[in-house]
Short mmCIF file of C-alpha atoms in Angstrom, two decimals:
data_model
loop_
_atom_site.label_atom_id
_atom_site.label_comp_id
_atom_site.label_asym_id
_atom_site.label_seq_id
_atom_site.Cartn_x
_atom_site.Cartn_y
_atom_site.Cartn_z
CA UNK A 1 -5.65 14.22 -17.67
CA UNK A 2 -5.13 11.60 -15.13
CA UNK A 3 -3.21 13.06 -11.60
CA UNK A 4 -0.37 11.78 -10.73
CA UNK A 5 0.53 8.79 -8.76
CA UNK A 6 2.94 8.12 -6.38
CA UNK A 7 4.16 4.99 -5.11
CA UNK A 8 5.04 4.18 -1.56
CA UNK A 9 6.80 0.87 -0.18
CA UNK A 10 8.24 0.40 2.62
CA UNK A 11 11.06 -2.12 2.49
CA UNK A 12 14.51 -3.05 4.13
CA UNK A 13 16.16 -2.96 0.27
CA UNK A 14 15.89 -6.75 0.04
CA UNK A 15 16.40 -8.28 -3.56
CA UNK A 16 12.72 -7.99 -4.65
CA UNK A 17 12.79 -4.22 -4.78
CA UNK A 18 14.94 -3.89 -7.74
CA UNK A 19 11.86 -6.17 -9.58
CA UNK A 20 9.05 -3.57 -7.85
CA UNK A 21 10.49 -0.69 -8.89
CA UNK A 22 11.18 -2.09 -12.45
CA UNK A 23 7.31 -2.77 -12.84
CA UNK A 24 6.60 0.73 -12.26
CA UNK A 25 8.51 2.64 -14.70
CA UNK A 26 6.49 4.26 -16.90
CA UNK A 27 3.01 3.75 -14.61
CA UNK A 28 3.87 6.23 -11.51
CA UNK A 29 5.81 10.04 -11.36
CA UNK A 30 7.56 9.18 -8.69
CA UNK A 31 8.76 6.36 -5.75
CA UNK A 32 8.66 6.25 -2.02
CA UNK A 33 10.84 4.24 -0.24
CA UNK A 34 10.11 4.05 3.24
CA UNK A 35 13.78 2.48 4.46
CA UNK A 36 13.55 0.32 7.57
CA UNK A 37 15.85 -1.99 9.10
CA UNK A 38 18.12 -1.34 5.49
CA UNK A 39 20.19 -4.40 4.44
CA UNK A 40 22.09 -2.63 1.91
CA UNK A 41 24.75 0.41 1.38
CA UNK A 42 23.09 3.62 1.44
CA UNK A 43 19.73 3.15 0.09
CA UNK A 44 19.68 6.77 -1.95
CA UNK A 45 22.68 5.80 -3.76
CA UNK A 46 21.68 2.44 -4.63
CA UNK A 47 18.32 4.04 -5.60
CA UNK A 48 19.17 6.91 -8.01
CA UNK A 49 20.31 4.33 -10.54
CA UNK A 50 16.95 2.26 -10.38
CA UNK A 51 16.02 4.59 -13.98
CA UNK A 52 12.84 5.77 -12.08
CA UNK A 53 12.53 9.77 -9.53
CA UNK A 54 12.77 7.89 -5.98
CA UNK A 55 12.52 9.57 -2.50
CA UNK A 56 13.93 7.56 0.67
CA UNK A 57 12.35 8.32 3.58
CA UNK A 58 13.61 7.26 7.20
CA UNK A 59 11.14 4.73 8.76
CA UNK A 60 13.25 4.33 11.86
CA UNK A 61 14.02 0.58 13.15
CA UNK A 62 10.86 0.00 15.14
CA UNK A 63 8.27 -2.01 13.00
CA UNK A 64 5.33 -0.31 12.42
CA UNK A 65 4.15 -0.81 8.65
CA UNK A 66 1.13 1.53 9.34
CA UNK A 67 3.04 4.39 9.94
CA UNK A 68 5.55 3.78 7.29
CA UNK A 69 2.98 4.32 5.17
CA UNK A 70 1.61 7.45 6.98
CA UNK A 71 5.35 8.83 6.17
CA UNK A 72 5.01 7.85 2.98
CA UNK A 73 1.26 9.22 2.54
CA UNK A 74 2.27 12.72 3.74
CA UNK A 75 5.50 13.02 1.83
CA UNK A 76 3.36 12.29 -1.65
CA UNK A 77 0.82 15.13 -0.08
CA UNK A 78 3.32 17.30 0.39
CA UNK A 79 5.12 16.72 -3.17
CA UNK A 80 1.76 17.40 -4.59
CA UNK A 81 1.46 20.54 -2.91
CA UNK A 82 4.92 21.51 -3.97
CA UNK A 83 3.48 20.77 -8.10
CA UNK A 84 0.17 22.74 -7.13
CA UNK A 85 -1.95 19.52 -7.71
CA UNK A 86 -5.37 19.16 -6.06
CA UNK A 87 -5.79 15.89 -6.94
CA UNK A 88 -3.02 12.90 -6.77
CA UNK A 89 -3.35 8.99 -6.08
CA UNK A 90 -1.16 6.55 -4.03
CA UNK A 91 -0.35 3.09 -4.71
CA UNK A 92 0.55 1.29 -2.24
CA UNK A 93 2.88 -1.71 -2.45
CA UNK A 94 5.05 -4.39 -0.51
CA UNK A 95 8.78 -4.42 -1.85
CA UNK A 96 7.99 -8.37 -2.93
CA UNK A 97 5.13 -7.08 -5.16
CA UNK A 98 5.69 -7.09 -9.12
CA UNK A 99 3.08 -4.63 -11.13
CA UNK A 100 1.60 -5.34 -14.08
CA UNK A 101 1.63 -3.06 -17.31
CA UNK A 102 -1.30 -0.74 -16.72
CA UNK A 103 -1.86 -1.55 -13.09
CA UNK A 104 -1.27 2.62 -11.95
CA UNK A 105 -3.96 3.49 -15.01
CA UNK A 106 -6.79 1.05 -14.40
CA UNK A 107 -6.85 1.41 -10.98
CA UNK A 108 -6.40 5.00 -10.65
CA UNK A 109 -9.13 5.78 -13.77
CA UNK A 110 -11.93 3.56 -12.08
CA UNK A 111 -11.69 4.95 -8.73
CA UNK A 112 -12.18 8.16 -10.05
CA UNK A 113 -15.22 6.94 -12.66
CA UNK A 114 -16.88 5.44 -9.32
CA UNK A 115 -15.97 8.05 -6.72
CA UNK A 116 -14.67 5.80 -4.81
CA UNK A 117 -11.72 6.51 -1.69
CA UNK A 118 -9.70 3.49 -2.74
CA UNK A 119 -9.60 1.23 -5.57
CA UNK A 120 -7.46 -2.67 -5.26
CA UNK A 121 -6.81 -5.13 -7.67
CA UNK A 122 -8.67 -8.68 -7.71
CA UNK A 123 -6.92 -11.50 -6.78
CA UNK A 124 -9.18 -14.54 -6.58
CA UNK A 125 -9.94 -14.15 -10.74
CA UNK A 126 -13.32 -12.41 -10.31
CA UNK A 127 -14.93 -10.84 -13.31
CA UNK A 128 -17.27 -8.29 -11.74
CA UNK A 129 -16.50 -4.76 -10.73
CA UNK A 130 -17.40 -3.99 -6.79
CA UNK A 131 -17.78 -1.00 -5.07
CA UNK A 132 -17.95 -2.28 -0.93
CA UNK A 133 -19.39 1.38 0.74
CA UNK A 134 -20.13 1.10 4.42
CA UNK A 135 -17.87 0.13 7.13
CA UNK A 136 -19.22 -3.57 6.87
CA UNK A 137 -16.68 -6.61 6.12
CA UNK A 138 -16.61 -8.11 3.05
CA UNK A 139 -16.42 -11.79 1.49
CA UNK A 140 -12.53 -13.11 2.09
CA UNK A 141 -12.42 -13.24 -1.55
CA UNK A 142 -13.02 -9.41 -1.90
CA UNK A 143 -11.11 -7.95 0.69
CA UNK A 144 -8.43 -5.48 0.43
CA UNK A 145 -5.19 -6.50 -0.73
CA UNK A 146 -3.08 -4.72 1.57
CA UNK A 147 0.23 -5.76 -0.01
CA UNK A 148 -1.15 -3.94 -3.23
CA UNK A 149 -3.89 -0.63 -3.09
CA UNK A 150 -4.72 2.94 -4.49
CA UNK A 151 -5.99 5.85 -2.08
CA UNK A 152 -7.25 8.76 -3.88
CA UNK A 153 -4.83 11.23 -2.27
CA UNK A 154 -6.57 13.77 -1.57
CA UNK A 155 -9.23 11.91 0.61
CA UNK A 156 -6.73 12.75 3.91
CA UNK A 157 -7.47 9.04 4.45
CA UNK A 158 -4.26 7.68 7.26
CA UNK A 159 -3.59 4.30 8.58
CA UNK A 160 -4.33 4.12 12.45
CA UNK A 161 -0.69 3.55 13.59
CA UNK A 162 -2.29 1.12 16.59
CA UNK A 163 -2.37 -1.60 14.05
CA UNK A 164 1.83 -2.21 13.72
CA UNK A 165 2.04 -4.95 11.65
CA UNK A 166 -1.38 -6.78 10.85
CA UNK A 167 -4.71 -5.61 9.89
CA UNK A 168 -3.88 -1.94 9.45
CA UNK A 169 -5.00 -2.34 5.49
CA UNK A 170 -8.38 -4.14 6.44
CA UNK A 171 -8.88 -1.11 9.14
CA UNK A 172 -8.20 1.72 6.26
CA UNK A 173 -10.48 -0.80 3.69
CA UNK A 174 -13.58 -0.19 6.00
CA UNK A 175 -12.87 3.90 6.44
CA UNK A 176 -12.59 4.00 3.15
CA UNK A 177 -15.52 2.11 2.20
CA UNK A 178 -17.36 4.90 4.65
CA UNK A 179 -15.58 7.67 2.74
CA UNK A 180 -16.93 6.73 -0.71
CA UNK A 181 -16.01 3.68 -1.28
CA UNK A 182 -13.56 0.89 -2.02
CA UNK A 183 -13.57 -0.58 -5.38
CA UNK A 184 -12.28 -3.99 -6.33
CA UNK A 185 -11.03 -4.06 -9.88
CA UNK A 186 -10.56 -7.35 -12.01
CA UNK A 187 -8.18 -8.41 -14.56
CA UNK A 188 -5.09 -6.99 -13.54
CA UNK A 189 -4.04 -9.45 -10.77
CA UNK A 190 -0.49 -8.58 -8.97
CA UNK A 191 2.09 -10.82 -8.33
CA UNK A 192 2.87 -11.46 -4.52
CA UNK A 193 6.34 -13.28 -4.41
CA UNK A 194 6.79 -13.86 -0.91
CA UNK A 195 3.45 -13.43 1.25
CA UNK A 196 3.80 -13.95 5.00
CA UNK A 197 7.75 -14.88 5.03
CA UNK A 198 9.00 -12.02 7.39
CA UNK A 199 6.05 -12.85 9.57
CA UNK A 200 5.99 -16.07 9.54
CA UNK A 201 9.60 -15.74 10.67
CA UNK A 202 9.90 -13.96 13.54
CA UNK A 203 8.23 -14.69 16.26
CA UNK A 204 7.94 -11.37 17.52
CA UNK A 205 6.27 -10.12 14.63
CA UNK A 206 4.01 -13.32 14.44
CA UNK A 207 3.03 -12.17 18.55
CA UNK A 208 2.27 -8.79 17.34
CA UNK A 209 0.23 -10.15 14.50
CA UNK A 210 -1.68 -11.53 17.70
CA UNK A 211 -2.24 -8.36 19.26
CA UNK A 212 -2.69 -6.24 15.81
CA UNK A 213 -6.41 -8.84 15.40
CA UNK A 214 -7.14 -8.48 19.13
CA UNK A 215 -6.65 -4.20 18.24
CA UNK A 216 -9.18 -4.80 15.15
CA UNK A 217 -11.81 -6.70 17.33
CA UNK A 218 -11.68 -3.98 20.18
CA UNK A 219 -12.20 -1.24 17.36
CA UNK A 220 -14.54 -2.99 14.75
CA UNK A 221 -16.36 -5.91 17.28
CA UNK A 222 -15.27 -8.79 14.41
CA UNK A 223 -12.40 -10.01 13.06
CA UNK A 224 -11.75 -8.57 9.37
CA UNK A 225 -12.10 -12.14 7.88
#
């Protein structure tokens, strides 16, 4: 029996999240929505018609993605601990992602089969199956889609919360290639509606994009791609 998987997103309940949460019925036991900055009316009773068991967390109004999904990481711990489960998995995904039918299963059951920490999907249409072990960059073309990514739960595995908006996914990618490995999985490519646009349109996130690659280079001596 496969564990269970929660899903954690933080988002500001713009449009797109009614289409993410729609692609994961039937794939995860539960949601995490980490509001920030929320656009709508309360966000739990918007959410407990959405036809899926979600949990809103509070991710306060400062912008720091990497500890939104910290909040959301130790939440699904602790709901696992409540169900007595040893094992559980966590996707994580941007609000402007849409899943595809047996994205939660494929991922989940071949990070398991390979041991590995983390498992992503592949988005350049590769064919072959690739564990990346070691904290070593990889090929631009195989790195970690941070807008779309499995940890196996029970790994402890955090982001570092110095990385607030950029970066923070290619950090965790390299831990968890040192903690057993992050696996790139073909054929079930996400859909990314709307990559970059609340970046590209502020400038004060675009200067802490700045700052989040000058943290990366400090910590790792090279930029992640």
């Amino acid at each position: 029996m496969s564990p269970r998987t929660w899903a954690v997103t933080p988002s500001n309940g713009r449009p797109m999240l009614d289409d993410l949460i729609d692609s994961l019925k039937e794939q995860v036991y539960d949601v995490i929505v980490v509001a920030n900055n929320w656009q709508r009316p309360d966000p739990a009773d918007w959410l407990e018609s959405s036809g899926l068991p979600v949990v809103v967390a509070d991710g306060g109004a400062d912008r720091n993605i990497s500890r939104w999904w910290n909040i959301g990481f130790d939440l699904a711990a602790q709901h696992a601990g409540w169900l007595g489960d040893s094992e559980w998995d966590v996707l994580v995904v941007n609000d402007d992602v849409v899943c595809p039918p047996g994205l939660v299963e494929t991922l989940g059951a071949r990070m398991r089969e390979r041991g590995a920490a983390m498992a992503y999907p592949d988005q350049a249409g590769g064919q072959q199956e690739i564990l990346h072990t070691g904290a070593a960059p990889v090929p631009l073309s195989q790195r970690i889609t941070g807008y779309a990514f499995m940890l196996r739960g029970e790994s402890g595995l955090r982001a570092d919360e110095d990385f607030m908006w950029w970066a923070g996914d290619d950090d965790l990618g390299l831990r968890a290639q040192a903690a057993g490995g992050a696996l790139l999985v073909p054929g079930i490519p996400v859909e990314h509606r709307a990559p970059d646009v609340q970046t590209n349109a502020s400038p004060v996130l675009s200067a802490q994009t700045a700052r989040d690659m000058d943290t990366f280079v400090a910590k790792w001596g090279v930029r992640p791609w």
